[in-house]
Short mmCIF file of C-alpha atoms and ligand atoms in Angstrom, two decimals:
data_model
loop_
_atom_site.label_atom_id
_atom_site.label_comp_id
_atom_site.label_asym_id
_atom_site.label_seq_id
_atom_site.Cartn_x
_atom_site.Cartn_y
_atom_site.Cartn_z
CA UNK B 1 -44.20 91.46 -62.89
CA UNK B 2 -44.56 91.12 -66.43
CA UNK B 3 -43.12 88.63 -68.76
CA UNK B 4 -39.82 89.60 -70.10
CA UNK B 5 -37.59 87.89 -72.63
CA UNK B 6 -36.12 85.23 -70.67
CA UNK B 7 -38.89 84.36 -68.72
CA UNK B 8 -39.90 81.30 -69.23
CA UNK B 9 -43.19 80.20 -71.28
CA UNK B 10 -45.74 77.19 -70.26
CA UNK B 11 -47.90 75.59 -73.47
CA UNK B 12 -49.84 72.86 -72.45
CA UNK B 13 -47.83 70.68 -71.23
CA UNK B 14 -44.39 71.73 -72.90
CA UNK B 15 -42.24 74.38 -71.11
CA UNK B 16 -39.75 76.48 -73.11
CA UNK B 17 -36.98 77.75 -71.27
CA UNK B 18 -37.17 81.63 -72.56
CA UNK B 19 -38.96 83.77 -75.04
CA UNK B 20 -36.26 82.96 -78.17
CA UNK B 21 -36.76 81.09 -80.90
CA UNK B 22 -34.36 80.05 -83.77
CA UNK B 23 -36.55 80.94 -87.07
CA UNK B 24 -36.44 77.95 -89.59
CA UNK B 25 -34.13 78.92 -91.80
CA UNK B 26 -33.31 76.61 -95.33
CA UNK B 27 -29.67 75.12 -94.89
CA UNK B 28 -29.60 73.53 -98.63
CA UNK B 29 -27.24 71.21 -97.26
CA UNK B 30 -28.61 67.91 -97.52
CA UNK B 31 -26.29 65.86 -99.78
CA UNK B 32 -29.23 63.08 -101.06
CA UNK B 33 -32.63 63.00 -100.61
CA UNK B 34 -33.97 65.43 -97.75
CA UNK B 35 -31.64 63.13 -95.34
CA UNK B 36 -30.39 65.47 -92.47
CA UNK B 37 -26.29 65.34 -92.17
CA UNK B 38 -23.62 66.30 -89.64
CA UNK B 39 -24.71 69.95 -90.91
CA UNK B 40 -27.82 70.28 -89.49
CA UNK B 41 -26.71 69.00 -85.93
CA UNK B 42 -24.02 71.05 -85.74
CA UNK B 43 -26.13 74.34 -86.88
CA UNK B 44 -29.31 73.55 -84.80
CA UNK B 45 -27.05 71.96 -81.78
CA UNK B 46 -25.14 74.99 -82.15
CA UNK B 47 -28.16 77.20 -81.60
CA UNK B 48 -29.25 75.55 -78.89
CA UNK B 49 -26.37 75.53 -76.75
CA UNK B 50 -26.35 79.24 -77.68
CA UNK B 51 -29.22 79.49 -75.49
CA UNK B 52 -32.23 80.01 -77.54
CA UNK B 53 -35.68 78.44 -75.95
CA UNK B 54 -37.15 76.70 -79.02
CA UNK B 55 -34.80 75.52 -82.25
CA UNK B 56 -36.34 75.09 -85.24
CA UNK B 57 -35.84 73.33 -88.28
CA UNK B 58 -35.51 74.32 -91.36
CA UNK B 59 -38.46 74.25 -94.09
CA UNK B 60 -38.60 70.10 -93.77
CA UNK B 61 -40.49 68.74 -96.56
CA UNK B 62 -43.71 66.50 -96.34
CA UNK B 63 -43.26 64.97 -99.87
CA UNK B 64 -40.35 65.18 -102.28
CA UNK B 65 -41.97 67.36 -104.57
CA UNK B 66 -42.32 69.90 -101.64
CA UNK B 67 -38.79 70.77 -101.76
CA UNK B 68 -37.68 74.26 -102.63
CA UNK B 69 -34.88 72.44 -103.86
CA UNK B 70 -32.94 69.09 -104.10
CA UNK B 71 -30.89 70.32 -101.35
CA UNK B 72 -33.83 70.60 -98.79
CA UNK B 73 -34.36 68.65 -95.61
CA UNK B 74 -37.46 65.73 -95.73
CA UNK B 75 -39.75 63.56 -93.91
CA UNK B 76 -41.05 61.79 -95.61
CA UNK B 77 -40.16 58.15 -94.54
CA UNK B 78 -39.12 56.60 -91.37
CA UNK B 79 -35.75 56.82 -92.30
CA UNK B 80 -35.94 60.44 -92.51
CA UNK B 81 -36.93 60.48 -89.08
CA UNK B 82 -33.99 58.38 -88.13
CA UNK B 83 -31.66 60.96 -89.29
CA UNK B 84 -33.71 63.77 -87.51
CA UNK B 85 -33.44 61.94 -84.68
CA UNK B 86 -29.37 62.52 -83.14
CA UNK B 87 -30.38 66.70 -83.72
CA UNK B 88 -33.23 66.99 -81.86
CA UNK B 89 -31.98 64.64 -79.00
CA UNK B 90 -28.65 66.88 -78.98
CA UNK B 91 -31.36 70.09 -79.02
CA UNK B 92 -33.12 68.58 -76.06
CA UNK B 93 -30.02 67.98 -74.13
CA UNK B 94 -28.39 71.11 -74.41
CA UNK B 95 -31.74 72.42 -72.53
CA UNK B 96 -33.63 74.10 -75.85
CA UNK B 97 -37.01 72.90 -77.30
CA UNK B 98 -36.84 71.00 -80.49
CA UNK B 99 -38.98 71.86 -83.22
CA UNK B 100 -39.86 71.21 -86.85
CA UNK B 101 -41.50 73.33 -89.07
CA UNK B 102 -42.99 70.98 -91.90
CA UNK B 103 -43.53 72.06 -95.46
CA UNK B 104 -44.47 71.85 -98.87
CA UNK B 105 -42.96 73.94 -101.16
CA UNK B 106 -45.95 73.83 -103.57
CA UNK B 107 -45.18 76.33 -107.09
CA UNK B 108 -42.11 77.16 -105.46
CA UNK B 109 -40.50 74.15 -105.43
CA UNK B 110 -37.56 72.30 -108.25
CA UNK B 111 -34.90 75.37 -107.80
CA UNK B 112 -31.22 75.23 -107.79
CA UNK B 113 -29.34 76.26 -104.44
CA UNK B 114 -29.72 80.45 -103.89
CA UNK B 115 -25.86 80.38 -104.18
CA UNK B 116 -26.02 78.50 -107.40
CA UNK B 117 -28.68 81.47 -108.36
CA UNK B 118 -32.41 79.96 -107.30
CA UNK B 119 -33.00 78.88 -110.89
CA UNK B 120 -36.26 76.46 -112.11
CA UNK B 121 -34.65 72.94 -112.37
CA UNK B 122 -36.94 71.51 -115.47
CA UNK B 123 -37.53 67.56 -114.66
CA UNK B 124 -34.78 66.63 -117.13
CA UNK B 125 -32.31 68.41 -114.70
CA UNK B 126 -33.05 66.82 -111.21
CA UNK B 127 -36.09 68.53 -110.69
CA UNK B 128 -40.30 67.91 -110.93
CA UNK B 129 -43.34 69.12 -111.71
CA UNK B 130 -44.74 71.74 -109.29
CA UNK B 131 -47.59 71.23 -107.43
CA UNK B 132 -50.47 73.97 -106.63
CA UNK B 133 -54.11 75.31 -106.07
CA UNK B 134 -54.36 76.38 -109.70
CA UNK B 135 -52.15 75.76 -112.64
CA UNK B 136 -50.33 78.85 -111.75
CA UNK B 137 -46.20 78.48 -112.80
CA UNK B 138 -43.69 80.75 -110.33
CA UNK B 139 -42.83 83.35 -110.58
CA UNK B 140 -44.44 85.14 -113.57
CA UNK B 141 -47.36 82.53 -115.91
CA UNK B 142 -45.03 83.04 -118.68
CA UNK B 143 -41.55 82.14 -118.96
CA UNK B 144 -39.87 78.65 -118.59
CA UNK B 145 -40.42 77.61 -114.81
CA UNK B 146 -41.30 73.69 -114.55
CA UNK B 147 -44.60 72.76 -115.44
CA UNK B 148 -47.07 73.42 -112.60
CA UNK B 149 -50.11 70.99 -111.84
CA UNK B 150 -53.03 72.16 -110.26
CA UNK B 151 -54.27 69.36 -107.79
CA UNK B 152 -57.00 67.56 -108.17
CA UNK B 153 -59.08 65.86 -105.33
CA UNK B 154 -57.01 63.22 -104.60
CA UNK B 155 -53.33 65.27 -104.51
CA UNK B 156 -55.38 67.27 -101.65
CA UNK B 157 -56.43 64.25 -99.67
CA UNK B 158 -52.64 62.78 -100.08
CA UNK B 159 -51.19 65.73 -99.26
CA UNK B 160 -53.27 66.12 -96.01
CA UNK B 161 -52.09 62.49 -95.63
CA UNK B 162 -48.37 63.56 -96.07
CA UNK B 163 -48.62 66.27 -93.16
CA UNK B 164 -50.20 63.82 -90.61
CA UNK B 165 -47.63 61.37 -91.53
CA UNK B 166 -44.81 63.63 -91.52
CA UNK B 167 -46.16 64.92 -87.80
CA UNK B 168 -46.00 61.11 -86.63
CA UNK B 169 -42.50 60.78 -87.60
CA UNK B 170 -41.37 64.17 -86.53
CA UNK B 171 -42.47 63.19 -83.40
CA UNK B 172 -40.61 59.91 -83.55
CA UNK B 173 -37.66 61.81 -84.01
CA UNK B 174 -37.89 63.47 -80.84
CA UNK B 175 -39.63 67.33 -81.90
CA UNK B 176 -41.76 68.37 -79.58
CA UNK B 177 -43.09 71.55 -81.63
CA UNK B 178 -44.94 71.23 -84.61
CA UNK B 179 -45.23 74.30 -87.16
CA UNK B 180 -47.51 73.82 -89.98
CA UNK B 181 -45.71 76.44 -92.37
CA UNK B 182 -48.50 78.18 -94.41
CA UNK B 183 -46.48 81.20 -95.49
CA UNK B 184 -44.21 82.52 -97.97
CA UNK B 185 -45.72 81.99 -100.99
CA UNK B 186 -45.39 78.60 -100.43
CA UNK B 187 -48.18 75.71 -100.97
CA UNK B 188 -50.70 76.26 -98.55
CA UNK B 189 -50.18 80.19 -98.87
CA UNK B 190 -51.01 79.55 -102.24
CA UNK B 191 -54.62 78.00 -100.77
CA UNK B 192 -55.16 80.87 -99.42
CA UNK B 193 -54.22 83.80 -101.55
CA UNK B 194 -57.06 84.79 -104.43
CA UNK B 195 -53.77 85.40 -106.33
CA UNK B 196 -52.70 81.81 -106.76
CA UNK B 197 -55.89 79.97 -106.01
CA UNK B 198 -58.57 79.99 -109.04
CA UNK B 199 -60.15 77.06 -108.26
CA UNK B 200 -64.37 77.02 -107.95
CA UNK B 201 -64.73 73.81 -105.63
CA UNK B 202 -64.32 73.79 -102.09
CA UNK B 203 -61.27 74.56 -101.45
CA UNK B 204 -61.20 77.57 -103.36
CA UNK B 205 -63.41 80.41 -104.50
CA UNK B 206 -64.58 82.45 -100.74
CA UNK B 207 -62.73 82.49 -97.68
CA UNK B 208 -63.82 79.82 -96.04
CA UNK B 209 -63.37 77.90 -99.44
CA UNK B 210 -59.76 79.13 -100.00
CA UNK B 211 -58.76 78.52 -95.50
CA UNK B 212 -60.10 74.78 -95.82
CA UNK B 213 -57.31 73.34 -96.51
CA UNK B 214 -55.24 74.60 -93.81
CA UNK B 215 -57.82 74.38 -91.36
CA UNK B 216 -57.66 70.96 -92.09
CA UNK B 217 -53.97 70.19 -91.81
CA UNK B 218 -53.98 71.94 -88.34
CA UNK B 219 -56.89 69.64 -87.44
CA UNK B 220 -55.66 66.54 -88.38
CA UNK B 221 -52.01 67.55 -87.18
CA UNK B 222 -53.13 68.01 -84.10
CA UNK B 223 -55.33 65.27 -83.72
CA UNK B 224 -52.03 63.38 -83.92
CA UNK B 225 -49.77 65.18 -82.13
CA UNK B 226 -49.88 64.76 -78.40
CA UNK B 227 -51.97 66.69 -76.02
CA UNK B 228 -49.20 68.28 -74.19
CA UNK B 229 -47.18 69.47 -76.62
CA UNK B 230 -47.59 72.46 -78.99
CA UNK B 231 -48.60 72.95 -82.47
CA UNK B 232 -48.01 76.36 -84.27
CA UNK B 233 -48.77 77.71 -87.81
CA UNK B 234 -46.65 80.12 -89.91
CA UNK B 235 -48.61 82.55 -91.94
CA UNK B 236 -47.99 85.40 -94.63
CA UNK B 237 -50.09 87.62 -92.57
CA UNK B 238 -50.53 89.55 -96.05
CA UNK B 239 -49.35 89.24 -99.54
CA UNK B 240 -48.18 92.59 -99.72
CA UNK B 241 -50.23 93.26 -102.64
CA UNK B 242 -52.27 95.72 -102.06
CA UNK B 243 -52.98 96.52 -106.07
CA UNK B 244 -55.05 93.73 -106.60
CA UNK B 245 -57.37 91.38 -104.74
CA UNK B 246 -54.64 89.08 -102.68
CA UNK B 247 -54.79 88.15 -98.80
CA UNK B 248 -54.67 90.43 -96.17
CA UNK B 249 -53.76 91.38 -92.85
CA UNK B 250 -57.81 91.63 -92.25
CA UNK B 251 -57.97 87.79 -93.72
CA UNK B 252 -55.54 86.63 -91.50
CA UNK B 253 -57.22 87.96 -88.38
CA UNK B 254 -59.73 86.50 -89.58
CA UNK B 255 -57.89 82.84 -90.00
CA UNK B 256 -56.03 83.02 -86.28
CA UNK B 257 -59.53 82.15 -84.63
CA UNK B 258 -60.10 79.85 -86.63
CA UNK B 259 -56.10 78.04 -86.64
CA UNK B 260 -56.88 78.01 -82.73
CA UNK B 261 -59.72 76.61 -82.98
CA UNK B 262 -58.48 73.90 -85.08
CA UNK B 263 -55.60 73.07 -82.52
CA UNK B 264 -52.87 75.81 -82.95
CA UNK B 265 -51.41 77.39 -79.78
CA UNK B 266 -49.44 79.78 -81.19
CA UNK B 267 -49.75 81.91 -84.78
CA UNK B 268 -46.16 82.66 -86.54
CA UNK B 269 -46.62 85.94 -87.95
CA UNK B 270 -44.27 86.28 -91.05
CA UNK B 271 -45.81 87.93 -94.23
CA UNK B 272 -45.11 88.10 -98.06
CA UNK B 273 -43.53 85.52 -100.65
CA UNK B 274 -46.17 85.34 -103.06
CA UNK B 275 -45.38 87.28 -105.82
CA UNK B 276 -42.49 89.06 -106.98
CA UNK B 277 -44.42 92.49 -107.31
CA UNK B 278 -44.75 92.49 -103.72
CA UNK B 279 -44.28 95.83 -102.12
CA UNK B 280 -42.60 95.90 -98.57
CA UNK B 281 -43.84 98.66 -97.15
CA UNK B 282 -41.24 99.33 -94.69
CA UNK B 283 -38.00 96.72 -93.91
CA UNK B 284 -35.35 97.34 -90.74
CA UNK B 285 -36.45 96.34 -87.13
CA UNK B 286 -39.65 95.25 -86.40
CA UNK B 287 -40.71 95.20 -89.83
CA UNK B 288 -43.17 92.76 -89.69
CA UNK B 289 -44.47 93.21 -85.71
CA UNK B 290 -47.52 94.97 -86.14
CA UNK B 291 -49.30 92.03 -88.13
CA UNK B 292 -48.26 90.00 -84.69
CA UNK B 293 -50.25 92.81 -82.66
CA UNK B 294 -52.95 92.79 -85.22
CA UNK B 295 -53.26 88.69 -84.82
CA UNK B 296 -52.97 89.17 -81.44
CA UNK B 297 -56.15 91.05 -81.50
CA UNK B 298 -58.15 88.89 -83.16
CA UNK B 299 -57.30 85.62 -81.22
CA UNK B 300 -56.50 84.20 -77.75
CA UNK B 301 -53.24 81.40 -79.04
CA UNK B 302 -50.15 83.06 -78.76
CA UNK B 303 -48.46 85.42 -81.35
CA UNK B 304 -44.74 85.06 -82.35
CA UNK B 305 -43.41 87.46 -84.13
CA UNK B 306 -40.67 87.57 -86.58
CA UNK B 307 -38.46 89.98 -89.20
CA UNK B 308 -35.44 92.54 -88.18
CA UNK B 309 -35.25 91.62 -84.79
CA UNK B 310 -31.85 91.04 -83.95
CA UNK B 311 -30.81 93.23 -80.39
CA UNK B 312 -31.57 92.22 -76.76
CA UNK B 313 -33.15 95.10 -75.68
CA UNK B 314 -35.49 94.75 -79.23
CA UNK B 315 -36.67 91.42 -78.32
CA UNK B 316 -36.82 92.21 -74.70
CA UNK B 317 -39.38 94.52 -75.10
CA UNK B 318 -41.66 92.56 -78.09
CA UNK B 319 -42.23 90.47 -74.71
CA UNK B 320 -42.18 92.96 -71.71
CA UNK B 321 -44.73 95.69 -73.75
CA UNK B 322 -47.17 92.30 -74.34
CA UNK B 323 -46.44 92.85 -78.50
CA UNK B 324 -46.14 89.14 -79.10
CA UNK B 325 -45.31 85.90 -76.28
CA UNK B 326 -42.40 84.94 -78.54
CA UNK B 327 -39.29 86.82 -80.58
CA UNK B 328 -38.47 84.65 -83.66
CA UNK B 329 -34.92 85.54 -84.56
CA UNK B 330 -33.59 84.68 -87.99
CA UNK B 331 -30.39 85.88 -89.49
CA UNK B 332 -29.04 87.32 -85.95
CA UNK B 333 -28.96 83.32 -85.14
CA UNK B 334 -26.61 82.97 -88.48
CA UNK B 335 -24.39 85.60 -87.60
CA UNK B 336 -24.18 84.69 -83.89
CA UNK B 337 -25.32 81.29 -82.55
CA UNK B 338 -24.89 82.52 -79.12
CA UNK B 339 -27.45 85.33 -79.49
CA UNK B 340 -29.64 84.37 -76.44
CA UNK B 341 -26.86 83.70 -74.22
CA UNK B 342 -25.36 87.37 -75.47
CA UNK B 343 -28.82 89.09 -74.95
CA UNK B 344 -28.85 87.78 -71.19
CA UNK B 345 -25.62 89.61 -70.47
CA UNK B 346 -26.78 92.57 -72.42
CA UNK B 347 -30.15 92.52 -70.28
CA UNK B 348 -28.52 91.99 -67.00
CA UNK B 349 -29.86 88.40 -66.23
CA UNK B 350 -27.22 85.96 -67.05
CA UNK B 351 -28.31 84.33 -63.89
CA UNK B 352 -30.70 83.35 -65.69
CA UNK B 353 -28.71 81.24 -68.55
CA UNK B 354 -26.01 78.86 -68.57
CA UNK B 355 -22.95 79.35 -70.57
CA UNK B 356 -21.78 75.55 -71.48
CA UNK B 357 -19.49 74.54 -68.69
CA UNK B 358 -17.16 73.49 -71.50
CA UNK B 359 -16.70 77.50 -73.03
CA UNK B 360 -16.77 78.95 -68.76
CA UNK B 361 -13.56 80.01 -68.42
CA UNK B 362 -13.64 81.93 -71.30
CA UNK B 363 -16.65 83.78 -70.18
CA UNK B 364 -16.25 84.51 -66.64
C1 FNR C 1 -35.39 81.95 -94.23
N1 FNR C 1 -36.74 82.01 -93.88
C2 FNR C 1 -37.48 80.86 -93.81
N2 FNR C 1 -38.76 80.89 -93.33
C3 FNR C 1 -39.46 79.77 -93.14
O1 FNR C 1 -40.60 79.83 -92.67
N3 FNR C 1 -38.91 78.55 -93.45
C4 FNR C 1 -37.65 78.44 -93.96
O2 FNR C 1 -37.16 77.32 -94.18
C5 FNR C 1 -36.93 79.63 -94.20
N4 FNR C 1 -35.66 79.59 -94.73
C6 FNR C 1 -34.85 80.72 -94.67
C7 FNR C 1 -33.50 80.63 -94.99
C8 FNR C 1 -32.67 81.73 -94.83
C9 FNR C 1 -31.19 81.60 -95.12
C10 FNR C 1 -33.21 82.97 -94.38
C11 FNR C 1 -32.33 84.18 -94.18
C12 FNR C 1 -34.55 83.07 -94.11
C13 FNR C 1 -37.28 83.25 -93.30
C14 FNR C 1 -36.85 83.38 -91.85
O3 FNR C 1 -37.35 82.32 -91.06
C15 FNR C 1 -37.34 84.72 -91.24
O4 FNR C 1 -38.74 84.71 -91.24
C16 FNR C 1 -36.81 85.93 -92.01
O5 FNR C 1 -35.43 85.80 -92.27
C17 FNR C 1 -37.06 87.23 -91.23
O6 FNR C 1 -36.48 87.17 -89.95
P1 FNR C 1 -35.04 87.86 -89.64
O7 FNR C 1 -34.02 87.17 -90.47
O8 FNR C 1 -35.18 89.32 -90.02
O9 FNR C 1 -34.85 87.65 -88.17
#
């Protein structure tokens, strides 16, 4: 029989429970410092005694300066870990996988909050210098965003330095999958897209040039992380700019061999977030599934795939027709934390999920 959504799925050593995972999704809710707070257990615990396999954090930054905002979760000292810690033990025990998707925000980074509008925060107003391939500001090269660096030599090696570090504490903290997030526009999308990266040494100019860098975090990620436990990368399978030269679905089945090679098990296949003149060439369900089936192709690591799904039946067949081995659900998991044990009952296999004893009555 073929795999279906709740079956469940084996990576090395690590065994989810089914085929749903909560997307990482930016809470801004950190009052100081990237320091998680009773918010982020209570959203990710929430999740995961809603039933999904795998709950992921939010964007968690490597660095301070690889905050999208000053709002954004961090890891970058032990202490950090020690507040990641309660959350992922309350993930594990309520039968989910916990996982961390670590980040650096790169040109991106020094906003206000989206509800407070997503505007630059200059240095004099509790924000920083951005960091990036090329001395390319966000969103446009003119206008007032904060001063972007390009970095040098050194900011690469540190910031390959930052991952591996932030992957030993994650792991302290009790995650058990690692995402290396290399989409959205966001730092190491911005190694990779001709768009963002100018530079002429070697990690820019040609493909292999421009995919170094990432190559290289996976690597030394997973040289870290144990042997029985996953790592998976998030990538902007294109830029969604197809009027100039800019990455493409074609590039990124070309990177997936390469990420597995490097130590990824499974590819997160998001897309866009570069640039503003982005052009979406179709949103609603599945929007973004057919750069999972084209990554699928082109590599034997697993494919998740993620955008607009958000019914049972949807996700149920991503898995049953062999279009990707996991269904990434975003914004269905803020409107309804309880989406995987609702899609059971909607499939027919509730048998195959427990509600909380605590919420039984209610539900029998
Ligand atoms: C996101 N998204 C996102 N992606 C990511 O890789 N890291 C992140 O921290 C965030 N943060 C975030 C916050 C919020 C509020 C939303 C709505 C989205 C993108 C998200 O993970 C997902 O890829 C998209 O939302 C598309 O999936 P859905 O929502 O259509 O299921």
């Amino acid at each position: 029989m073929s795999d279906h959504l709740f079956s469940p799925l084996s990576i090395r050593g690590t065994t989810v429970r089914n085929r749903v995972m909560v997307s990482p999704m930016c809470q801004y809710s950190c009052d100081r410092d990237g320091f998680a707070t009773d918010w982020h257990e209570v959203h990710l615990g929430s999740r995961a005694t809603g039933g999904a396999g795998i709950v992921m954090t939010e964007a968690t930054a490597v660095e301070p300066r690889g905050r999208i905002s000053p709002h954004d979760l961090g890891i970058w000292s032990d202490d950090h870990a020690d507040a990641l810690a309660p959350v992922a033990a309350f993930v594990s025990e309520r039968g989910a996988t916990p996982a961390i998707q670590l980040a650096h925000a790169g040109r991106k980074a020094s906003k206000t909050r989206p509800w407070d509008g997503s505007e630059p925060l200059q240095p004099d107003e509790g924000g920083w210098e951005t960091l990036a391939p090329s001395a390319v500001p966000y969103p446009f090269e003119e206008g007032e965003p904060p001063r972007t660096a390009r970095m040098d030599l050194d900011d690469i090696e540190g910031l390959r330095d930052d991952f591996v570090a932030a992957a030993e504490r994650a792991l302290d903290a009790g995650s058990e999958i690692a995402e290396v997030h290399a989409a959205h526009g966001y730092l190491l999308h911005e190694f990779l897209s001709p768009v963002t990266n100018r530079r002429d040494d070697e990690y820019g100019g040609d493909f292999e040039g421009r995919t170094r860098l990432v190559r290289e975090i996976v690597e030394e990620v997973r040289e870290v992380w144990p042997d029985d436990k996953p790592v998976f990368v998030r990538v902007s399978a294109t830029d969604w700019l197809p009027d100039r030269e800019s990455w493409t679905v074609e590039d990124t089945a070309r990177l997936a061999p390469l990420l597995a090679e490097a130590g990824a098990d499974l590819v997160d296949v998001s897309a866009g977030g570069l640039h503003p003149d982005q052009q979406i060439p179709q949103m609603g369900p599945n929007y973004q599934v057919r750069y999972a089936e084209r990554v699928g192709e082109s590599t034997d690591a697993l494919v998740g795939a993620v955008g607009g799904i958000s019914e049972a039946e949807q996700a149920d067949a991503l898995i049953r027709n062999d279009r990707a081995d996991l269904a990434i659900v975003g914004r269905e998991h803020l409107r309804d934390p309880y989406f995987a044990l609702h899609a059971a009952e909607k499939l027919g296999v509730e048998d195959e999920v427990e509600w909380p004893i605590q919420y039984r009555r209610a539900v029998q």
